[in-house]
Coordinates of C-alpha atoms in Angstrom, one line a residue:
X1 CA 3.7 18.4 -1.8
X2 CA 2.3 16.2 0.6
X3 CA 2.0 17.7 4.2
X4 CA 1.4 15.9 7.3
X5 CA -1.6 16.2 10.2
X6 CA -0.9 14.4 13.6
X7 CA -3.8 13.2 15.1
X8 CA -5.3 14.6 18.1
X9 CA -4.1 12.0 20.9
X10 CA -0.3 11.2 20.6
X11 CA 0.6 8.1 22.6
X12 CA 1.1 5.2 20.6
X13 CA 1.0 6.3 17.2
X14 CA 2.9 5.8 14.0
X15 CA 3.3 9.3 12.7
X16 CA 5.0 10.3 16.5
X17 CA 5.6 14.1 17.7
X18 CA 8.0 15.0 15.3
X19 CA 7.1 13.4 11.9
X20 CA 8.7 16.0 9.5
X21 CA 12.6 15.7 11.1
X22 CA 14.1 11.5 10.8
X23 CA 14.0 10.4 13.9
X24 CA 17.9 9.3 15.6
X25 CA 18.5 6.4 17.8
X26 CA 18.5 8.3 21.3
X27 CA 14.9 10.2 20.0
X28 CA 13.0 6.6 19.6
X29 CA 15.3 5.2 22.7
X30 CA 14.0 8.3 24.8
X31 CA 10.1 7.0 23.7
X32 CA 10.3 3.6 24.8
X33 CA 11.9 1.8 21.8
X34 CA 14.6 -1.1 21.2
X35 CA 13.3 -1.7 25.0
X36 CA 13.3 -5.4 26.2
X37 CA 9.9 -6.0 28.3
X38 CA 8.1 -7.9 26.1
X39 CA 9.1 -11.5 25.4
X40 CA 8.2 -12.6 22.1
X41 CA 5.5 -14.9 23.4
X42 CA 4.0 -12.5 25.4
X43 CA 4.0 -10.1 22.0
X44 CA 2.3 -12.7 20.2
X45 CA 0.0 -13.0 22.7
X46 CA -1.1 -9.0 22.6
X47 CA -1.2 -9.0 18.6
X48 CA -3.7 -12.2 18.8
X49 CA -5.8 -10.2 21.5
X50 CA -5.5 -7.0 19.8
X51 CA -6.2 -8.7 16.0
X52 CA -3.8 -6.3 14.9
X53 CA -4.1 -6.6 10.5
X54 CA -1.2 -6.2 8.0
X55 CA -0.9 -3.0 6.3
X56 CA 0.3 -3.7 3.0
X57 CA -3.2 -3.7 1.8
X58 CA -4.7 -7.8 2.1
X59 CA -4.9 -7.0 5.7
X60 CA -4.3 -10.5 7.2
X61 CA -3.7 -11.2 10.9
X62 CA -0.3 -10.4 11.9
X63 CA -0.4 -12.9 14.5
X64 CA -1.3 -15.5 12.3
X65 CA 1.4 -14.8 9.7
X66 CA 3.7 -14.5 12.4
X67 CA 2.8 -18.2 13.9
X68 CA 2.7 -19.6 10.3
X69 CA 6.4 -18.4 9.9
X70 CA 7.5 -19.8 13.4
X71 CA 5.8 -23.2 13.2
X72 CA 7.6 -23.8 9.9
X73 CA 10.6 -24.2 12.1
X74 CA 14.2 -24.3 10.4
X75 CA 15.8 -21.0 10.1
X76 CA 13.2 -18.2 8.7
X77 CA 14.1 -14.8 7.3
X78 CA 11.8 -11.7 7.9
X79 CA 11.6 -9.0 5.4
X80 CA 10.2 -5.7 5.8
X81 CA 8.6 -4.5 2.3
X82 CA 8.9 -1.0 1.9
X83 CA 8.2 -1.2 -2.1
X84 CA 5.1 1.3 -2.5
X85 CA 3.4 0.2 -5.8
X86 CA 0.2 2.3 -5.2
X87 CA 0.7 5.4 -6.9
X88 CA -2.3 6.9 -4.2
X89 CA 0.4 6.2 -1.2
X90 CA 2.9 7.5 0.6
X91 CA 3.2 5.9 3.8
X92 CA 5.5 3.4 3.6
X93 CA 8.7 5.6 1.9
X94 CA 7.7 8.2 4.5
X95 CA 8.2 5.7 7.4
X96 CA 11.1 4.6 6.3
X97 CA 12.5 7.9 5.9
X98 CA 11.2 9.9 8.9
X99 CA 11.3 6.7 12.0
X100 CA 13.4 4.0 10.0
X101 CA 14.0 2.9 14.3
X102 CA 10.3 2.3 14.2
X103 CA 10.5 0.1 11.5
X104 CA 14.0 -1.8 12.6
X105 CA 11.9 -2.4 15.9
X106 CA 9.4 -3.9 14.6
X107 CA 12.0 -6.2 12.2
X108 CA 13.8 -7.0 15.1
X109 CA 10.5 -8.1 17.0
X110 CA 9.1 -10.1 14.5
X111 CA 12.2 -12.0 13.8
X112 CA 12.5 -13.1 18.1
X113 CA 8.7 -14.4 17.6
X114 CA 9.5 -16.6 14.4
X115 CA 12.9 -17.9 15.3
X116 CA 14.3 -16.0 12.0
X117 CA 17.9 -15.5 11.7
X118 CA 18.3 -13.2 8.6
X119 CA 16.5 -9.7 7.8
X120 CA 16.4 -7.3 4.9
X121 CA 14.8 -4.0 4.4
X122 CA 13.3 -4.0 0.7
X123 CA 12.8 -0.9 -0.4
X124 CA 12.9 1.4 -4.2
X125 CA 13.3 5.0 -2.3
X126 CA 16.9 6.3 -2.3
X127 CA 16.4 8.2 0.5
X128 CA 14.8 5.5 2.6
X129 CA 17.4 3.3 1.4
X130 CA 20.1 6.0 3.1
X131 CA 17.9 6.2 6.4
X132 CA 17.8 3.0 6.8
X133 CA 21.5 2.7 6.7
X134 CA 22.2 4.8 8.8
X135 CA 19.9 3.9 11.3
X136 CA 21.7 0.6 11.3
X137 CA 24.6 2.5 11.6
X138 CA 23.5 4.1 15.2
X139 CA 21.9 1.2 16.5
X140 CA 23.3 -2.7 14.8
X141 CA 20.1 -5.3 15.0
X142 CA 20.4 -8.7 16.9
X143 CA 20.6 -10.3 13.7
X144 CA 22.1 -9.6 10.5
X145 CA 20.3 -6.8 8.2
X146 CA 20.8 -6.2 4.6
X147 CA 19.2 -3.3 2.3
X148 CA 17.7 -4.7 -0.9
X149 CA 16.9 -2.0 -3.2
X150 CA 14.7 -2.9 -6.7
X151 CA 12.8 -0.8 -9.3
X152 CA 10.0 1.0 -8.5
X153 CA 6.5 -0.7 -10.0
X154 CA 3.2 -1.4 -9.4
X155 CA 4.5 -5.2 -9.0
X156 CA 7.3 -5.2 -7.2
X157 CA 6.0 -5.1 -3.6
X158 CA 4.1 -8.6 -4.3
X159 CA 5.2 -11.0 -1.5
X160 CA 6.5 -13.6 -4.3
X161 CA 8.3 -10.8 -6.4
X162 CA 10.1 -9.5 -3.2
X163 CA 11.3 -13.1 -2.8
X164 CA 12.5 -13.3 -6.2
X165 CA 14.1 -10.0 -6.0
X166 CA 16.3 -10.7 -2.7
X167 CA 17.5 -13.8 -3.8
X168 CA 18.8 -12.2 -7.1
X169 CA 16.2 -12.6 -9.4
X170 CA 13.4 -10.1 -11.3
X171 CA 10.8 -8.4 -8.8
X172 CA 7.9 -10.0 -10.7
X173 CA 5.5 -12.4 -9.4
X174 CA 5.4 -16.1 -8.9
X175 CA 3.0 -18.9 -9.2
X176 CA 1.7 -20.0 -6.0
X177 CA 1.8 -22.2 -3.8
X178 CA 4.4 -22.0 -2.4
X179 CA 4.1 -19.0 -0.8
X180 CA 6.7 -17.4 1.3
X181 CA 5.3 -18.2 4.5
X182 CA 6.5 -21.7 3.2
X183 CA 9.5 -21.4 0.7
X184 CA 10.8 -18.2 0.6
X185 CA 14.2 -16.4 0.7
X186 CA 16.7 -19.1 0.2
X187 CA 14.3 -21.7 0.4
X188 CA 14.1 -20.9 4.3
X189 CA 10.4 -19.8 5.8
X190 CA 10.1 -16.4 5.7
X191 CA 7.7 -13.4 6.8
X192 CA 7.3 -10.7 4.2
X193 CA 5.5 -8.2 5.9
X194 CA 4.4 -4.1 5.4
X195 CA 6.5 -1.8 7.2
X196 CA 3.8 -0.3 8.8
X197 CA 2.9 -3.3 10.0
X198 CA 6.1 -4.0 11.4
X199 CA 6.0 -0.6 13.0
X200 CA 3.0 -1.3 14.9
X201 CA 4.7 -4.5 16.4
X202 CA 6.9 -2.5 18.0
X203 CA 4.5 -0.1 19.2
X204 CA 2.9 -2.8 20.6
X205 CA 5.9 -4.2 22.2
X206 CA 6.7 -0.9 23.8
X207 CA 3.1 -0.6 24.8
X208 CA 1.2 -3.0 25.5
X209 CA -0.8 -1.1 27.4
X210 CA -1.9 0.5 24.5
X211 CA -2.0 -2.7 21.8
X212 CA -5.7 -1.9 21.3
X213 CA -5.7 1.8 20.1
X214 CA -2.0 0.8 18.2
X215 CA -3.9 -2.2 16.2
X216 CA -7.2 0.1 15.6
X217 CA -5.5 3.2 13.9
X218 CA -3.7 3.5 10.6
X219 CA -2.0 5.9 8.3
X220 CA -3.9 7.0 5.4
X221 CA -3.0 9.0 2.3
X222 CA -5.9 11.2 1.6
X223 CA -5.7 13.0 -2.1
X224 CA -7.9 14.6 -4.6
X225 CA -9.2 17.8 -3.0
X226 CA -8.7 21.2 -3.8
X227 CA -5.4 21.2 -1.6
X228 CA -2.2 19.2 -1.1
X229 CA -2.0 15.0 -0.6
X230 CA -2.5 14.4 3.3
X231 CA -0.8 11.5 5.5
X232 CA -2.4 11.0 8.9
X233 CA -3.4 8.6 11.0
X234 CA -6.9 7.9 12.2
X235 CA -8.7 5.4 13.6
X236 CA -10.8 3.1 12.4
X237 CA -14.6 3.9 12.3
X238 CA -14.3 6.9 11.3
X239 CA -16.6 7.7 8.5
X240 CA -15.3 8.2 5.2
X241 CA -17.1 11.6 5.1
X242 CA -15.9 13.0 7.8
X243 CA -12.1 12.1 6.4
X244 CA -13.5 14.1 3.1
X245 CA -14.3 16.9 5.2
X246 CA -11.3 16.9 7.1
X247 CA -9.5 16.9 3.3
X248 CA -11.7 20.1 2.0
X249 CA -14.1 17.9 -0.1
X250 CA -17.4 17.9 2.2
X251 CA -19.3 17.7 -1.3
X252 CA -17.3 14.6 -2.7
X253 CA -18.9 12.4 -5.5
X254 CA -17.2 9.0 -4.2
X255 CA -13.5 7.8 -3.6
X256 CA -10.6 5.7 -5.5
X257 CA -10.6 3.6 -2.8
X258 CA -7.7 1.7 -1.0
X259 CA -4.4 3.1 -3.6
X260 CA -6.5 1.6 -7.2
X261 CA -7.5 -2.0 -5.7
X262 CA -10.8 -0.9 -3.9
X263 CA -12.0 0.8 -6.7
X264 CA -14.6 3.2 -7.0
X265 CA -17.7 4.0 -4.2
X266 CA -20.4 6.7 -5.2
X267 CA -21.4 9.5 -2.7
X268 CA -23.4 7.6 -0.4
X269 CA -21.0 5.0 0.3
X270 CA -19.2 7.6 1.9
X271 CA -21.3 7.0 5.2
X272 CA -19.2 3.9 5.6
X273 CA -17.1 3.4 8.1
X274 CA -13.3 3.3 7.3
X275 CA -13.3 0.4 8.8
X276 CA -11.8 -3.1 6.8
X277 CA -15.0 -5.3 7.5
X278 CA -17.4 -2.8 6.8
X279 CA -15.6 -1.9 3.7
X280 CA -15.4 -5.4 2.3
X281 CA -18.7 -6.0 2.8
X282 CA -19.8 -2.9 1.0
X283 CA -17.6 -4.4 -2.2
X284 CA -14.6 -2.6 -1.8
X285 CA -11.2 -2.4 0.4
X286 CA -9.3 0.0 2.8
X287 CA -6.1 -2.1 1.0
X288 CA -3.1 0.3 1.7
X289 CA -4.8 3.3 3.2
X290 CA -4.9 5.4 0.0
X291 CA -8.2 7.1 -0.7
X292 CA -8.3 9.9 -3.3
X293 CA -11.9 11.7 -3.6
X294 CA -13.6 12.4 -6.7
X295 CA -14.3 16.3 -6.6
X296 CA -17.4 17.7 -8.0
X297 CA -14.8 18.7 -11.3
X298 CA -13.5 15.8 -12.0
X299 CA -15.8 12.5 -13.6
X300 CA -15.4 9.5 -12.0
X301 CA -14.5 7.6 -15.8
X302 CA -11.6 10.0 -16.0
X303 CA -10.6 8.7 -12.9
X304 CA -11.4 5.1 -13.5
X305 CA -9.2 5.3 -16.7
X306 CA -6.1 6.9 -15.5
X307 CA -6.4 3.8 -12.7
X308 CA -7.2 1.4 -15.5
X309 CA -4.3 2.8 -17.7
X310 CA -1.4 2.9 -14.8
X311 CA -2.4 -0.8 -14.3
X312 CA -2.2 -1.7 -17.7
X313 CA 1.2 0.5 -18.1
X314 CA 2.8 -1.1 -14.9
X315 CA 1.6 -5.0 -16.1
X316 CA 4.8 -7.2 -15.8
X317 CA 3.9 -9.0 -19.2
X318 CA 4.3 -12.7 -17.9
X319 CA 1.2 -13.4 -18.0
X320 CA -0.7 -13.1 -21.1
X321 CA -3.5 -12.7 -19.2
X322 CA -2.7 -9.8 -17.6
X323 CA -1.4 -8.3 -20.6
X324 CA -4.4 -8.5 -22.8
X325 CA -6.8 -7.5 -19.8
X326 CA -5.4 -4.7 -18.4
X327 CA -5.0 -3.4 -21.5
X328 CA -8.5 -3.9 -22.7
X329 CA -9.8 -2.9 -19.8
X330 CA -7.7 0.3 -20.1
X331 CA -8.7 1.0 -23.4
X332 CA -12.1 0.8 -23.0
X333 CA -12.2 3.5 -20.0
X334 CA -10.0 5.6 -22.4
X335 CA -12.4 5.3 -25.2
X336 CA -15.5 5.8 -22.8
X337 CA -14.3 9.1 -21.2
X338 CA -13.1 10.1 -24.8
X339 CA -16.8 9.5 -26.5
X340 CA -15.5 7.1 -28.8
X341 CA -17.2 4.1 -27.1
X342 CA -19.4 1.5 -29.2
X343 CA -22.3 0.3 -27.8
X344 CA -21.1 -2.9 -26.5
X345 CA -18.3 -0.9 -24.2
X346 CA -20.4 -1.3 -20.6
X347 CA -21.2 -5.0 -21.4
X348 CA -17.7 -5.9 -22.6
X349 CA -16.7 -4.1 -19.2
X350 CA -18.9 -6.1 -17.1
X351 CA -18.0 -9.8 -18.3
X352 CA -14.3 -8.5 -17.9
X353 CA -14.8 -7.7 -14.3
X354 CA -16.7 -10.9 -13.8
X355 CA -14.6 -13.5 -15.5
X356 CA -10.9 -11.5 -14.9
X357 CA -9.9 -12.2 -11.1
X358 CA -7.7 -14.6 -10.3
X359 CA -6.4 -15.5 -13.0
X360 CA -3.2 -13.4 -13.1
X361 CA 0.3 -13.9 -11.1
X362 CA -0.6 -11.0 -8.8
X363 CA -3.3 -9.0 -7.8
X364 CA -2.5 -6.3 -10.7
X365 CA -5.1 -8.0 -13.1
X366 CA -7.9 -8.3 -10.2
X367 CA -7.5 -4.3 -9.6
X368 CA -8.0 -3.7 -13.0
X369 CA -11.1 -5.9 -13.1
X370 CA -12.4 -4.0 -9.7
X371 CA -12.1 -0.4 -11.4
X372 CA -14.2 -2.1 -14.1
X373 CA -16.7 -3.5 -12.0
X374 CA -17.2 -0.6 -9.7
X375 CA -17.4 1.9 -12.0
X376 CA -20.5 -0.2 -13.2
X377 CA -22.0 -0.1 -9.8
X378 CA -21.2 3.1 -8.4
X379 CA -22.3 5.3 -11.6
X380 CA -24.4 2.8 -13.6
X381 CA -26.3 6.0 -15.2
X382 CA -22.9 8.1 -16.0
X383 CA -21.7 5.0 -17.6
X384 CA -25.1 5.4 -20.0
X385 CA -24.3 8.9 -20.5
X386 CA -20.9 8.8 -21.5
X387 CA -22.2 6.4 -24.2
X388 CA -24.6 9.0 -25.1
X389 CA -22.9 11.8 -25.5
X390 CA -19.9 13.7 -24.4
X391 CA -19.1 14.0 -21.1
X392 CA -17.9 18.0 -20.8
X393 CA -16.0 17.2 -17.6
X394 CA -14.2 14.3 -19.5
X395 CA -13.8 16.4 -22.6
X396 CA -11.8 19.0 -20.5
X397 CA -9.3 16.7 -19.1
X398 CA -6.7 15.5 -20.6
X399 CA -6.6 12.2 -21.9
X400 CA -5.6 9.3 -19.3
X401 CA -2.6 10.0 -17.1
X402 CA -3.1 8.0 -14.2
X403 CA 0.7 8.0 -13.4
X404 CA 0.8 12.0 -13.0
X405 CA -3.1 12.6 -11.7
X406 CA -2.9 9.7 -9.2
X407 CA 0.9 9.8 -8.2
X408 CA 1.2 11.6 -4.9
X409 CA 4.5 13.0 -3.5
X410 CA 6.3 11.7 -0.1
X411 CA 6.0 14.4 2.4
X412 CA 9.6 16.4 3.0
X413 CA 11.1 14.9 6.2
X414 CA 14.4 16.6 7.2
X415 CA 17.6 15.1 8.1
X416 CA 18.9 14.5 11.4
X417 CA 20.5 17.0 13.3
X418 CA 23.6 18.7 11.2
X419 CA 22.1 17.6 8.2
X420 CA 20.3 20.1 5.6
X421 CA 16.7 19.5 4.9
X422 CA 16.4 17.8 1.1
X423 CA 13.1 19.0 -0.3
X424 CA 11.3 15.4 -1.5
X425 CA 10.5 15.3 -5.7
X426 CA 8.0 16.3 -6.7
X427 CA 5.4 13.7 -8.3
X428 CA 6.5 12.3 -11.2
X429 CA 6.3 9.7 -13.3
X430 CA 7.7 6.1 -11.7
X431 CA 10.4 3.9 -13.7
X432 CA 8.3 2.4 -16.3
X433 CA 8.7 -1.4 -15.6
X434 CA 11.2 -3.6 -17.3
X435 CA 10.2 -4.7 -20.8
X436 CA 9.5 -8.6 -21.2
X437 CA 8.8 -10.7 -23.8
X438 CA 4.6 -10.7 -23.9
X439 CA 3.3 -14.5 -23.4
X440 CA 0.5 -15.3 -25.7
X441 CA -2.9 -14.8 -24.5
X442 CA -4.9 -17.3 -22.4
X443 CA -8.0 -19.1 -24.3
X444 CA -10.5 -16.8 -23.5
X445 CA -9.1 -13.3 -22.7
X446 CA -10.2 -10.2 -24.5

């Protein structure tokens, strides 16, 4: 089970005072929320000064995304994407369950400052589906609201496939241009945006005072230790040791970094700051705020191909692509941690990871690619010798199971007041995704 540690100072955070009981109306009323002191030009203004990032894991300036919705002009939709497609997270299902407010906040913010005139709540989580119901319920939104609920894959979160999804169609990816920013919902401009990102909007709105500390912290999912999955919020800078201290691993070998799309990072790249420049200048990404460390019992290939093999098990199969390099990709991890490797294996793995991103629907393919490539970079002489001999570490596991070794659980969060508290599932194994006709192979795959 996944527990919870609040962060030392309180004010202005996401996780709140109380983050294991769903927050009611009057509680986020009582804290400052659904208050009207900041226009929505004035809000813009504080997210530009505070370069407040989104949280779904490309981190791009809110503000920006926000403007580039508004100036569209016509009548734009705003969408809070709750779909968690990194197995490695649990922050987004938790938010919605435990301060669903926070997140209808920061909906209701975000549609004053781009003009929009329609919202929905996307979401796979049954029971963030009924707390955000009822939290409409207690307190009805300035404009309409509706609860879109979809399968629960790696893909479906993509901004495109959300689109697709709302207006009746498959959650799978789209070709691009247009994005949604441009065509989205209906045709009309919309803003798909992270709900954690929306819930910082409306910390923001409520404190402006405060926009700095509220745009330089964010929830993270910390896994792979000795103990249980952690969701906390820190702030950025922090070193990525110290957050492996904090999680009982002080001796980590490296980190799955940001959910599966940062890939890996050896020992001393834990030095670096958890910080999103810093990261992406090192070669890999904070992404959605799930980092699970690589104890000193567990090889970094076993890890690298149970992340390889969930990709290649959650590929949408449109894209030919995707299908054959996710899968060769994924078998070639298998076959390195299971010393059946050829010789070629590492330099097949390279050119992958070189010639592989970008050319997919989505950024499934790319993540895939990075596990590749970082594996490569992080433990270039592990890589030789797994192709050696057996790895006893690799031999011990079980062969790759990225959807039960990387899956993490949403941390229980009780019901409001007269309501029992419903223990959360444990981790298990997601809706596999649905089954489409496989496209042929681009000239050139593997």
């Amino acid at each position: 089970m996944t527990v919870i540690r609040l962060p030392a100072a309180q004010p202005g955070t996401v996780l709140g005072t109380a983050p294991d009981t769903a927050e009611s109306a009057d509680a986020y009323r009582a804290t400052g929320g659904y208050g009207g002191r900041t226009g929505p030009d004035e809000l813009l203004a504080h997210l530009t000064a505070s370069g407040l990032r989104g949280r779904g894991g490309a981190g791009f300036p809110t503000a920006v995304k926000l403007r580039s919705v508004r100036d569209r002009g016509g009548a734009p939709v705003v969408v809070a994407n709750g779909e968690e497609g990194e197995p490695g997270s649990a922050k987004d299902r938790w938010l919605l369950r435990a301060r669903p407010h926070l997140v209808l906040d920061g909906l209701a913010r975000a549609a004053e400052v781009t003009g929009a005139v329609r919202g929905f709540v996307y979401l796979s989580d049954p029971a963030a589906g009924e707390s955000v119901r009822r939290a409409l319920a207690e307190h009805p939104p300035p404009l309409p609201v509706e609860v879109v609920e979809t399968a629960h894959t790696y893909v479906a979160g993509e901004e495109t496939a959300v689109v697709r999804r709302i207006d009746g169609g498959p959650a799978l990816p789209a070709a691009k241009p247009p994005r949604p920013y441009e065509r989205g919902v209906g045709g009309a401009p919309t803003l798909v945006s992270n709900v954690e990102t929306l819930a910082r909007i409306a910390l923001t709105a409520a404190h402006p005072d405060l926009r700095y500390a509220v745009a330089r912290h964010t929830l993270v999912t910390l896994s792979g230790g000795p103990g249980a999955p952690v969701l906390t919020e820190v702030r950025y800078g922090i070193a990525l040791r110290a957050l492996a201290a904090r999680h009982g691993t002080p001796d980590a070998a490296g980190a799955l970094m940001g959910g599966l799309f940062g890939g890996l990072v050896d020992a001393p790249a834990l030095d670096l700051p958890l910080e999103p420049g810093a990261l992406t200048a090192a070669g890999t990404a904070l992404g959605c705020g799930a980092i699970r460390f690589l104890t000193p019992g567990c090889c970094p290939v076993t890890t690298a191909a149970d992340a390889a093999g969930h990709l290649a098990a959650e590929s949408a199969r449109q894209c030919g692509v995707c299908v054959s390099g996710t899968a060769a990709v994924g078998n070639a991890l298998a076959s390195l941690a299971g010393a059946t490797a050829g010789p070629d294996t590492a330099d097949s793995l390279h050119r992958w990871s070189q010639g592989l991103p970008g050319r997919g629907a989505c950024g499934l393919l790319d993540a895939a690619a990075a596990i590749a490539g970082s594996l490569l970079r992080s433990f270039p002489l592990l890589v030789r010798s797994h192709l050696a001999a057996p790895c006893p570490l690799c031999s011990a596991a079980e062969p790759a199971d990225g959807r039960r070794r990387l899956t993490v659980a949403v941390p229980e969060v009780a019901g409001p007041p007269g309501r029992t508290r419903v223990p959360a599932p444990a981790a298990a194994p997601r809706t596999p995704p649905p089954t489409y006709p496989a496209q042929p192979a681009l000239k050139g795959t593997p």
